C-alpha cells in the first residue's frame, strides 16, 4: 500500500464507477437500437464519418497502458522513453493508406481473417487466427488487470471488485450496442481522455517549473536525458514495430476500416495518428517531475497516478480515475466487439455453420462477447505478472504478422508459403529473443526474421494474385 | 559532442505535446459539428 490510497475514498471511486458505468450502458442500449442487422451490429452500418472514425481509432489506441506505462517509460528511460511510446502512433499513420486499400479491395469484408483466408489460404488463416486471438486476449487481460490495479490504488476498491466492474460494464454495452455503441462511446471517451490529460499536464506545468525539473533530473539521474541510451533506443524501435504489428493485423482496426465511409478511411486514420502522438508525452512527463517533488515511487506501474494525486490532490486523482476508466472502456469494448467478430465470422460462420440465419449469428455473437468477458475475468482474477510482461509477451507474435499483411495487400507475388514461414519463424525467433535477450528486442527480431522469410519467398514466387477475388460478395 | 537533450528541447517537447493534445480535442469537436450539419456522422 502507499500514501496514494487515501487520496480518493472508496465511496468516491464507486460513485464515479457507477456514474460512468450507467452512462456507457445507457448509451450502448440507445445506440444499439440502430443495429438492425449484422452489418449494423458488427460494422455500424459501414457509413461512419470522419469525426467518429478518427475518435474511435484514437480512443482504442489510448489504452490504460498508455496512461499507466507512458509515465513508467519516462521514469525508467527518460525522454527517449516518452518518445519511444509515442512512436506507437506511427502504426496508425501507416495503416491509413492500408485502410483505404482494404476498403476498396474488400468493400463487403468483415474481418482481417477474411483477408488472410482469401489471400493466403486456410493454413495461414488458422495461424493468423491463433496469433490474433492470443494477442487480443493478452491485450484484454492486461487492461482488465490494469483496471483492477488502478482502481485499487486510486480509490482503495478491492482489485477483484474493480476489475470485475469494468469488465461487466464493457461487456454489457458492447453486447447491446455492438460497434454502434463502441464507436459512440469512444467519441465521448476520446474527448474526456484528451481534456483530462491536458488538464493534469497543464496543472503540473503550472505547479512545477520545467527548468527546475530538468536541472533536478540532470543532477540526480542524468542518464534519463542521455541522447545515446541504448536500451531506450532499442525500446523505441521495438515499440514502433509492436505498434505496426498490432495495428496492421488486429481486427480492431480492420473492423473500423470496414465500418468507415470509403472516402473517410485514409483521413480518419491519419488524423487519429496525430491525435494520439502527443498523448504519451503529455501523460508521461509528469513521472519525470517525481524526483524534483520528492515523491517516493514505490510502484513504477503507478507512477503517473501517484504524481498526479500528490500534486493535484483528490481532484487530480478523480481526473486520473475518469481518464483511466475511459481509456480502459474505449479499448476493452473495441476488443470485445472485434474479437467476437473474428470468432463469429471466421470460426462460426466459415467453419461451423455457413448457412446460419442472421438472427442465429447475432445470438452466437452475444454468447461470444459474454464468453470473452468471462474468460478474461477468470484470467485476470489471480492477478499474475507485471503489466509490461503481459503486454510485450505478445509483441513477437504480432510483429511476425506485419510483413504477411503488407505484402498481401500490395504485392501480387506474395505467397502462402511466405506468410506461413514469416509468422512461424518470426514468432519463434522473437519469443527466443524475449526470454534470452530481453523484451525490448523481441518484436524487433520477430519482425526482421519474418520480413526476411516473407520477402525471400515472394522473390522466388511466380504467383499472380487476382485482387478482385478479395471482393467475396462480387466474386461469388 | 552533444550527449544530453537540452533544457529547451525538454520544455518545448512537453509544451507542444500539451498544446497538441488540447488541439486534438477541439479538432474532434469541430469535426463532429461539421459531420452533424452535413448529416455524415454515421
Short mmCIF file of C-alpha atoms in Angstrom, two decimals, chain A residues 28-466:
data_model
loop_
_atom_site.label_atom_id
_atom_site.label_comp_id
_atom_site.label_asym_id
_atom_site.label_seq_id
_atom_site.Cartn_x
_atom_site.Cartn_y
_atom_site.Cartn_z
CA UNK A 28 -24.90 1.47 -25.55
CA UNK A 29 -28.55 0.43 -25.39
CA UNK A 30 -29.65 3.70 -27.05
CA UNK A 31 -27.19 3.48 -29.95
CA UNK A 32 -27.65 -0.26 -30.19
CA UNK A 33 -31.21 0.36 -31.49
CA UNK A 34 -29.62 1.48 -34.76
CA UNK A 35 -28.18 -2.02 -35.28
CA UNK A 36 -31.00 -3.61 -37.27
CA UNK A 37 -28.83 -6.24 -38.98
CA UNK A 38 -25.35 -7.82 -38.69
CA UNK A 39 -23.77 -5.07 -40.81
CA UNK A 40 -25.12 -2.63 -38.24
CA UNK A 41 -24.08 -4.66 -35.20
CA UNK A 42 -20.62 -5.64 -36.45
CA UNK A 43 -19.72 -2.60 -38.59
CA UNK A 44 -22.03 0.26 -37.52
CA UNK A 45 -23.70 0.29 -40.93
CA UNK A 46 -20.40 0.83 -42.86
CA UNK A 47 -21.07 4.57 -43.01
CA UNK A 48 -19.03 6.09 -40.15
CA UNK A 49 -17.91 9.69 -40.71
CA UNK A 50 -14.59 11.46 -40.13
CA UNK A 51 -15.16 12.71 -36.56
CA UNK A 52 -16.41 9.42 -35.13
CA UNK A 53 -13.93 7.43 -37.24
CA UNK A 54 -10.91 9.41 -36.06
CA UNK A 55 -12.05 9.40 -32.45
CA UNK A 56 -12.68 5.67 -32.32
CA UNK A 57 -9.28 4.83 -33.85
CA UNK A 58 -7.54 7.16 -31.42
CA UNK A 59 -9.50 6.13 -28.32
CA UNK A 60 -8.99 2.44 -28.99
CA UNK A 61 -5.24 3.02 -29.25
CA UNK A 62 -5.22 5.01 -25.98
CA UNK A 63 -5.31 2.07 -23.65
CA UNK A 64 -4.88 2.06 -19.91
CA UNK A 65 -1.33 1.00 -20.81
CA UNK A 66 -0.79 4.39 -22.50
CA UNK A 67 -1.82 6.24 -19.37
CA UNK A 68 -0.04 3.87 -16.97
CA UNK A 69 3.03 2.72 -18.94
CA UNK A 70 3.99 6.03 -20.62
CA UNK A 71 4.90 7.54 -17.21
CA UNK A 72 6.71 4.31 -16.33
CA UNK A 73 8.69 4.52 -19.59
CA UNK A 74 9.55 8.15 -18.77
CA UNK A 75 10.60 7.21 -15.25
CA UNK A 76 12.87 4.39 -16.43
CA UNK A 77 14.11 5.65 -19.81
CA UNK A 78 13.64 9.42 -19.60
CA UNK A 79 12.94 11.48 -22.70
CA UNK A 80 13.58 8.56 -25.03
CA UNK A 81 11.08 6.53 -23.02
CA UNK A 82 8.28 9.02 -23.79
CA UNK A 83 9.33 9.33 -27.43
CA UNK A 84 9.52 5.53 -27.69
CA UNK A 85 5.95 5.21 -26.52
CA UNK A 86 4.81 7.98 -28.88
CA UNK A 87 6.15 6.03 -31.88
CA UNK A 88 3.24 3.63 -31.47
CA UNK A 89 1.22 6.32 -33.31
CA UNK A 90 3.20 5.54 -36.49
CA UNK A 91 1.14 2.36 -36.75
CA UNK A 92 -1.97 4.50 -37.22
CA UNK A 93 -0.27 6.73 -39.81
CA UNK A 94 0.92 3.77 -41.86
CA UNK A 95 -2.40 1.99 -41.55
CA UNK A 96 -4.17 5.00 -43.15
CA UNK A 97 -3.31 4.11 -46.78
CA UNK A 98 -3.81 0.44 -45.98
CA UNK A 99 -7.32 1.17 -44.63
CA UNK A 100 -8.22 2.95 -47.86
CA UNK A 101 -6.90 -0.03 -49.86
CA UNK A 102 -8.72 -2.55 -47.64
CA UNK A 103 -11.94 -0.61 -48.14
CA UNK A 104 -11.52 -0.55 -51.92
CA UNK A 105 -10.41 -4.21 -52.26
CA UNK A 106 -12.98 -5.59 -49.81
CA UNK A 107 -16.00 -3.24 -49.75
CA UNK A 108 -18.12 -6.02 -48.23
CA UNK A 109 -15.44 -7.54 -45.99
CA UNK A 110 -15.97 -8.23 -42.30
CA UNK A 111 -12.68 -9.19 -40.67
CA UNK A 112 -8.91 -9.28 -41.07
CA UNK A 113 -9.31 -13.07 -41.03
CA UNK A 114 -11.39 -12.84 -44.24
CA UNK A 115 -8.43 -11.18 -45.94
CA UNK A 116 -5.87 -13.76 -44.81
CA UNK A 117 -8.15 -16.67 -45.72
CA UNK A 118 -8.82 -15.46 -49.25
CA UNK A 119 -5.30 -14.16 -49.82
CA UNK A 120 -3.20 -16.97 -48.31
CA UNK A 121 -5.47 -19.99 -47.77
CA UNK A 122 -6.59 -21.97 -44.75
CA UNK A 123 -3.26 -22.87 -43.09
CA UNK A 124 -2.08 -19.26 -42.95
CA UNK A 125 -5.58 -18.28 -41.86
CA UNK A 126 -5.54 -20.73 -38.92
CA UNK A 127 -2.10 -19.50 -37.86
CA UNK A 128 -3.18 -15.89 -38.17
CA UNK A 129 -6.33 -16.51 -36.12
CA UNK A 130 -4.20 -18.12 -33.42
CA UNK A 131 -1.82 -15.13 -33.31
CA UNK A 132 -4.69 -12.66 -33.37
CA UNK A 133 -6.71 -14.37 -30.66
CA UNK A 134 -3.69 -14.84 -28.35
CA UNK A 135 -2.80 -11.18 -28.81
CA UNK A 136 -6.36 -9.96 -28.27
CA UNK A 137 -6.59 -11.94 -25.03
CA UNK A 138 -3.21 -10.63 -23.87
CA UNK A 139 -4.44 -7.10 -24.52
CA UNK A 140 -7.80 -7.70 -22.83
CA UNK A 141 -6.14 -9.32 -19.81
CA UNK A 142 -3.53 -6.56 -19.49
CA UNK A 143 -6.33 -4.00 -19.43
CA UNK A 144 -8.59 -5.91 -17.10
CA UNK A 145 -5.64 -6.25 -14.71
CA UNK A 146 -4.67 -2.60 -15.11
CA UNK A 147 -8.25 -1.59 -14.35
CA UNK A 148 -8.32 -3.57 -11.12
CA UNK A 149 -4.87 -2.34 -10.07
CA UNK A 150 -5.53 1.32 -10.77
CA UNK A 151 -8.95 1.35 -9.11
CA UNK A 152 -7.42 -0.23 -6.03
CA UNK A 153 -4.55 2.25 -5.95
CA UNK A 154 -6.69 5.31 -6.61
CA UNK A 155 -9.75 4.58 -4.53
CA UNK A 156 -8.99 1.52 -2.42
CA UNK A 157 -11.57 -0.54 -4.34
CA UNK A 158 -10.54 -4.20 -3.94
CA UNK A 159 -8.76 -5.46 -7.09
CA UNK A 160 -11.27 -8.21 -7.86
CA UNK A 161 -14.27 -5.86 -7.50
CA UNK A 162 -12.81 -3.04 -9.61
CA UNK A 163 -11.62 -5.36 -12.37
CA UNK A 164 -14.99 -7.17 -12.41
CA UNK A 165 -16.96 -3.91 -12.52
CA UNK A 166 -15.03 -2.54 -15.50
CA UNK A 167 -15.32 -5.78 -17.46
CA UNK A 168 -19.02 -6.05 -16.61
CA UNK A 169 -19.82 -2.54 -17.87
CA UNK A 170 -17.90 -3.01 -21.13
CA UNK A 171 -19.41 -6.44 -21.80
CA UNK A 172 -22.96 -5.16 -21.22
CA UNK A 173 -22.84 -2.14 -23.51
CA UNK A 174 -20.95 -3.98 -26.26
CA UNK A 175 -23.48 -6.80 -26.01
CA UNK A 176 -26.41 -4.45 -26.54
CA UNK A 177 -24.98 -1.93 -28.95
CA UNK A 178 -22.27 -3.69 -30.99
CA UNK A 179 -19.98 -1.39 -32.97
CA UNK A 180 -22.53 1.49 -32.85
CA UNK A 181 -22.19 1.56 -29.05
CA UNK A 182 -18.42 1.11 -29.24
CA UNK A 183 -17.89 3.97 -31.70
CA UNK A 184 -20.38 6.30 -30.00
CA UNK A 185 -18.92 5.84 -26.52
CA UNK A 186 -15.39 6.02 -27.99
CA UNK A 187 -16.07 9.59 -29.13
CA UNK A 188 -17.13 10.76 -25.67
CA UNK A 189 -14.26 8.81 -24.10
CA UNK A 190 -11.76 10.42 -26.54
CA UNK A 191 -12.84 13.92 -25.55
CA UNK A 192 -12.65 13.05 -21.83
CA UNK A 193 -9.20 11.46 -22.25
CA UNK A 194 -7.79 14.40 -24.23
CA UNK A 195 -9.19 17.03 -21.87
CA UNK A 196 -8.16 15.01 -18.79
CA UNK A 197 -4.57 14.54 -19.98
CA UNK A 198 -4.25 18.25 -20.83
CA UNK A 199 -5.80 19.28 -17.50
CA UNK A 200 -3.40 17.16 -15.45
CA UNK A 201 -0.38 18.16 -17.55
CA UNK A 202 -1.23 21.87 -17.51
CA UNK A 203 -1.68 21.96 -13.73
CA UNK A 204 1.59 20.07 -13.23
CA UNK A 205 3.39 22.57 -15.51
CA UNK A 206 1.87 25.46 -13.51
CA UNK A 207 2.91 23.93 -10.18
CA UNK A 208 6.36 22.63 -11.16
CA UNK A 209 8.90 24.69 -13.06
CA UNK A 210 10.12 22.64 -16.04
CA UNK A 211 13.62 24.18 -15.99
CA UNK A 212 13.95 23.24 -12.32
CA UNK A 213 12.69 19.73 -13.10
CA UNK A 214 15.27 19.45 -15.88
CA UNK A 215 18.05 20.57 -13.51
CA UNK A 216 16.90 18.10 -10.85
CA UNK A 217 16.97 15.22 -13.37
CA UNK A 218 20.37 16.35 -14.65
CA UNK A 219 21.72 16.25 -11.11
CA UNK A 220 20.19 13.03 -9.86
CA UNK A 221 19.53 10.86 -12.96
CA UNK A 222 21.40 12.34 -15.96
CA UNK A 223 21.00 9.09 -17.90
CA UNK A 224 17.31 9.98 -18.35
CA UNK A 225 18.39 12.91 -20.54
CA UNK A 226 21.02 10.94 -22.43
CA UNK A 227 20.65 11.09 -26.22
CA UNK A 228 22.51 7.79 -26.61
CA UNK A 229 20.70 5.45 -24.23
CA UNK A 230 20.96 2.01 -25.92
CA UNK A 231 18.07 0.36 -24.06
CA UNK A 232 15.78 3.31 -24.80
CA UNK A 233 16.75 3.39 -28.46
CA UNK A 234 16.10 -0.35 -28.77
CA UNK A 235 12.78 0.06 -27.00
CA UNK A 236 11.88 2.85 -29.43
CA UNK A 237 12.21 0.57 -32.45
CA UNK A 238 10.66 -2.32 -30.54
CA UNK A 239 7.66 -0.21 -29.61
CA UNK A 240 7.32 1.16 -33.12
CA UNK A 241 7.29 -2.31 -34.68
CA UNK A 242 4.98 -3.58 -31.96
CA UNK A 243 2.65 -0.72 -32.89
CA UNK A 244 2.84 -1.63 -36.59
CA UNK A 245 2.11 -5.28 -35.83
CA UNK A 246 -0.77 -4.52 -33.50
CA UNK A 247 -2.50 -2.11 -35.86
CA UNK A 248 -1.80 -3.92 -39.14
CA UNK A 249 -3.03 -7.34 -38.07
CA UNK A 250 -5.72 -6.76 -35.49
CA UNK A 251 -9.35 -6.91 -36.40
CA UNK A 252 -9.97 -3.95 -34.10
CA UNK A 253 -8.60 -1.67 -36.84
CA UNK A 254 -9.74 -3.71 -39.81
CA UNK A 255 -13.30 -3.57 -38.50
CA UNK A 256 -13.00 0.22 -38.28
CA UNK A 257 -11.68 0.39 -41.84
CA UNK A 258 -14.71 -1.67 -42.97
CA UNK A 259 -17.04 0.49 -40.86
CA UNK A 260 -15.86 3.86 -42.22
CA UNK A 261 -17.24 5.54 -45.29
CA UNK A 262 -14.87 4.89 -48.23
CA UNK A 263 -13.66 8.46 -48.59
CA UNK A 264 -13.05 8.78 -44.86
CA UNK A 265 -10.78 5.82 -44.02
CA UNK A 266 -7.45 7.40 -45.03
CA UNK A 267 -8.17 10.78 -43.41
CA UNK A 268 -9.57 9.26 -40.20
CA UNK A 269 -6.55 7.03 -39.54
CA UNK A 270 -4.10 9.84 -40.37
CA UNK A 271 -5.90 12.22 -38.04
CA UNK A 272 -6.09 9.61 -35.29
CA UNK A 273 -2.29 9.26 -35.51
CA UNK A 274 -1.87 12.99 -35.00
CA UNK A 275 -4.36 12.94 -32.12
CA UNK A 276 -2.53 10.05 -30.46
CA UNK A 277 1.08 11.17 -30.99
CA UNK A 278 1.38 13.74 -28.16
CA UNK A 279 -0.58 11.75 -25.55
CA UNK A 280 2.24 9.51 -24.21
CA UNK A 281 4.45 12.58 -23.79
CA UNK A 282 1.70 14.68 -22.19
CA UNK A 283 0.78 11.79 -19.87
CA UNK A 284 4.34 10.58 -19.31
CA UNK A 285 6.33 13.68 -18.45
CA UNK A 286 4.70 14.04 -15.04
CA UNK A 287 6.71 11.00 -13.92
CA UNK A 288 9.90 12.97 -14.50
CA UNK A 289 8.62 15.55 -12.01
CA UNK A 290 8.51 12.96 -9.20
CA UNK A 291 12.20 13.38 -8.27
CA UNK A 292 12.01 17.17 -8.01
CA UNK A 293 8.87 16.91 -5.90
CA UNK A 294 10.44 14.41 -3.52
CA UNK A 295 7.79 11.77 -4.25
CA UNK A 296 8.94 8.30 -3.34
CA UNK A 297 7.87 5.93 -6.11
CA UNK A 298 7.09 2.60 -4.52
CA UNK A 299 5.49 1.05 -7.60
CA UNK A 300 6.69 2.17 -11.08
CA UNK A 301 3.41 0.93 -12.63
CA UNK A 302 1.60 3.54 -10.55
CA UNK A 303 3.94 6.49 -11.05
CA UNK A 304 1.52 8.55 -13.19
CA UNK A 305 -1.48 8.37 -10.85
CA UNK A 306 0.78 8.79 -7.79
CA UNK A 307 2.35 12.01 -9.07
CA UNK A 308 -0.99 13.39 -10.29
CA UNK A 309 -2.61 12.63 -6.95
CA UNK A 310 0.29 14.06 -4.98
CA UNK A 311 0.36 17.32 -6.94
CA UNK A 312 -3.31 17.79 -7.64
CA UNK A 313 -4.92 16.14 -4.61
CA UNK A 314 -8.36 14.49 -4.74
CA UNK A 315 -9.42 16.39 -7.89
CA UNK A 316 -6.31 15.16 -9.69
CA UNK A 317 -6.98 11.63 -8.53
CA UNK A 318 -10.59 11.89 -9.76
CA UNK A 319 -9.43 13.12 -13.18
CA UNK A 320 -6.89 10.27 -13.42
CA UNK A 321 -9.59 7.82 -12.35
CA UNK A 322 -12.00 9.01 -15.05
CA UNK A 323 -9.30 9.15 -17.76
CA UNK A 324 -8.12 5.64 -16.95
CA UNK A 325 -11.69 4.36 -16.83
CA UNK A 326 -12.39 5.91 -20.26
CA UNK A 327 -9.16 4.58 -21.75
CA UNK A 328 -9.99 1.12 -20.44
CA UNK A 329 -13.56 1.28 -21.71
CA UNK A 330 -12.59 2.55 -25.16
CA UNK A 331 -10.19 -0.35 -25.71
CA UNK A 332 -11.97 -3.21 -23.93
CA UNK A 333 -15.22 -2.58 -25.81
CA UNK A 334 -13.39 -2.46 -29.16
CA UNK A 335 -11.52 -5.67 -28.42
CA UNK A 336 -14.65 -7.47 -27.30
CA UNK A 337 -16.50 -6.42 -30.45
CA UNK A 338 -13.66 -7.07 -32.91
CA UNK A 339 -12.54 -10.38 -31.37
CA UNK A 340 -16.13 -11.58 -31.25
CA UNK A 341 -16.50 -10.63 -34.96
CA UNK A 342 -13.38 -12.65 -35.70
CA UNK A 343 -14.67 -15.70 -33.83
CA UNK A 344 -18.21 -15.45 -35.19
CA UNK A 345 -17.34 -14.60 -38.81
CA UNK A 346 -14.16 -16.66 -39.20
CA UNK A 347 -14.79 -19.60 -36.92
CA UNK A 348 -18.58 -19.99 -36.55
CA UNK A 349 -19.79 -18.82 -39.95
CA UNK A 350 -16.89 -20.12 -42.02
CA UNK A 351 -16.09 -23.38 -40.22
CA UNK A 352 -19.15 -24.47 -38.24
CA UNK A 353 -22.41 -23.15 -39.71
CA UNK A 354 -22.05 -21.38 -43.06
CA UNK A 355 -25.83 -21.39 -43.58
CA UNK A 356 -26.79 -19.99 -40.18
CA UNK A 357 -29.52 -17.32 -40.24
CA UNK A 358 -28.67 -13.72 -39.37
CA UNK A 359 -30.72 -13.99 -36.18
CA UNK A 360 -28.75 -17.03 -35.08
CA UNK A 361 -25.42 -15.37 -35.90
CA UNK A 362 -26.44 -12.36 -33.80
CA UNK A 363 -27.32 -14.67 -30.89
CA UNK A 364 -24.00 -16.51 -31.22
CA UNK A 365 -22.26 -13.13 -31.32
CA UNK A 366 -23.83 -12.23 -27.95
CA UNK A 367 -22.69 -15.53 -26.43
CA UNK A 368 -19.17 -14.98 -27.76
CA UNK A 369 -18.98 -11.47 -26.24
CA UNK A 370 -20.18 -12.86 -22.91
CA UNK A 371 -17.72 -15.77 -23.14
CA UNK A 372 -14.80 -13.47 -23.96
CA UNK A 373 -15.67 -11.30 -20.97
CA UNK A 374 -15.93 -14.33 -18.70
CA UNK A 375 -12.62 -15.89 -19.81
CA UNK A 376 -10.84 -12.53 -19.46
CA UNK A 377 -12.30 -12.17 -15.97
CA UNK A 378 -11.11 -15.66 -14.97
CA UNK A 379 -7.57 -14.98 -16.23
CA UNK A 380 -7.45 -11.56 -14.54
CA UNK A 381 -8.73 -12.80 -11.20
CA UNK A 382 -5.46 -14.25 -9.81
CA UNK A 383 -3.55 -11.06 -10.85
CA UNK A 384 -0.44 -12.66 -12.27
CA UNK A 385 2.62 -10.85 -13.65
CA UNK A 386 3.67 -7.32 -14.38
CA UNK A 387 1.74 -5.09 -16.82
CA UNK A 388 4.63 -4.83 -19.22
CA UNK A 389 5.16 -8.61 -19.24
CA UNK A 390 1.57 -9.25 -20.30
CA UNK A 391 1.76 -6.56 -22.96
CA UNK A 392 5.11 -7.35 -24.52
CA UNK A 393 4.92 -11.15 -24.45
CA UNK A 394 2.51 -10.92 -27.38
CA UNK A 395 4.81 -8.47 -29.23
CA UNK A 396 6.78 -11.09 -31.21
CA UNK A 397 3.57 -12.74 -32.41
CA UNK A 398 2.09 -9.56 -33.82
CA UNK A 399 5.46 -8.39 -35.15
CA UNK A 400 5.65 -11.53 -37.28
CA UNK A 401 2.28 -10.66 -38.91
CA UNK A 402 3.41 -7.24 -40.25
CA UNK A 403 5.02 -8.44 -43.49
CA UNK A 404 2.42 -11.03 -44.46
CA UNK A 405 -0.20 -8.25 -44.21
CA UNK A 406 1.76 -5.58 -46.11
CA UNK A 407 2.92 -7.85 -48.92
CA UNK A 408 -0.51 -9.47 -49.09
CA UNK A 409 -2.19 -6.10 -49.62
CA UNK A 410 0.23 -4.67 -52.15
CA UNK A 411 2.26 -7.44 -53.80
CA UNK A 412 0.61 -9.85 -56.25
CA UNK A 413 3.50 -12.30 -55.90
CA UNK A 414 3.16 -12.68 -52.11
CA UNK A 415 2.51 -16.33 -51.31
CA UNK A 416 1.00 -18.51 -48.66
CA UNK A 417 4.39 -20.19 -48.03
CA UNK A 418 5.97 -16.79 -47.33
CA UNK A 419 3.17 -15.76 -44.97
CA UNK A 420 3.24 -19.06 -43.04
CA UNK A 421 7.03 -19.21 -42.74
CA UNK A 422 7.15 -15.50 -41.83
CA UNK A 423 4.66 -15.92 -38.99
CA UNK A 424 6.19 -19.18 -37.72
CA UNK A 425 9.86 -18.24 -37.93
CA UNK A 426 9.30 -14.63 -36.82
CA UNK A 427 7.26 -15.59 -33.76
CA UNK A 428 9.73 -18.31 -32.73
CA UNK A 429 12.79 -16.08 -33.10
CA UNK A 430 11.04 -13.23 -31.29
CA UNK A 431 9.99 -15.41 -28.37
CA UNK A 432 13.53 -16.80 -28.05
CA UNK A 433 14.85 -13.20 -28.03
CA UNK A 434 12.24 -12.24 -25.43
CA UNK A 435 13.49 -14.83 -22.98
CA UNK A 436 17.20 -14.68 -23.77
CA UNK A 437 17.91 -11.03 -24.67
CA UNK A 438 15.03 -9.01 -23.19
CA UNK A 439 11.53 -7.71 -24.04
CA UNK A 440 12.93 -4.64 -25.81
CA UNK A 441 14.40 -6.79 -28.60
CA UNK A 442 11.63 -9.35 -29.12
CA UNK A 443 9.33 -7.57 -31.59
CA UNK A 444 12.28 -6.11 -33.49
CA UNK A 445 13.78 -9.56 -34.06
CA UNK A 446 10.41 -11.18 -34.84
CA UNK A 447 9.65 -8.52 -37.46
CA UNK A 448 13.10 -8.77 -39.06
CA UNK A 449 13.08 -12.58 -39.29
CA UNK A 450 9.51 -12.53 -40.65
CA UNK A 451 10.48 -9.87 -43.21
CA UNK A 452 13.40 -11.96 -44.48
CA UNK A 453 11.21 -15.09 -44.76
CA UNK A 454 8.30 -13.31 -46.48
CA UNK A 455 10.42 -11.32 -48.95
CA UNK A 456 12.62 -14.31 -49.81
CA UNK A 457 9.55 -16.46 -50.55
CA UNK A 458 7.92 -13.67 -52.53
CA UNK A 459 11.09 -13.03 -54.53
CA UNK A 460 11.17 -16.63 -55.77
CA UNK A 461 7.41 -16.82 -56.36
CA UNK A 462 5.67 -16.69 -59.74
CA UNK A 463 2.21 -16.23 -58.21
CA UNK A 464 -0.09 -13.62 -59.81
CA UNK A 465 -2.90 -12.97 -57.33
CA UNK A 466 -6.19 -11.66 -58.67
#
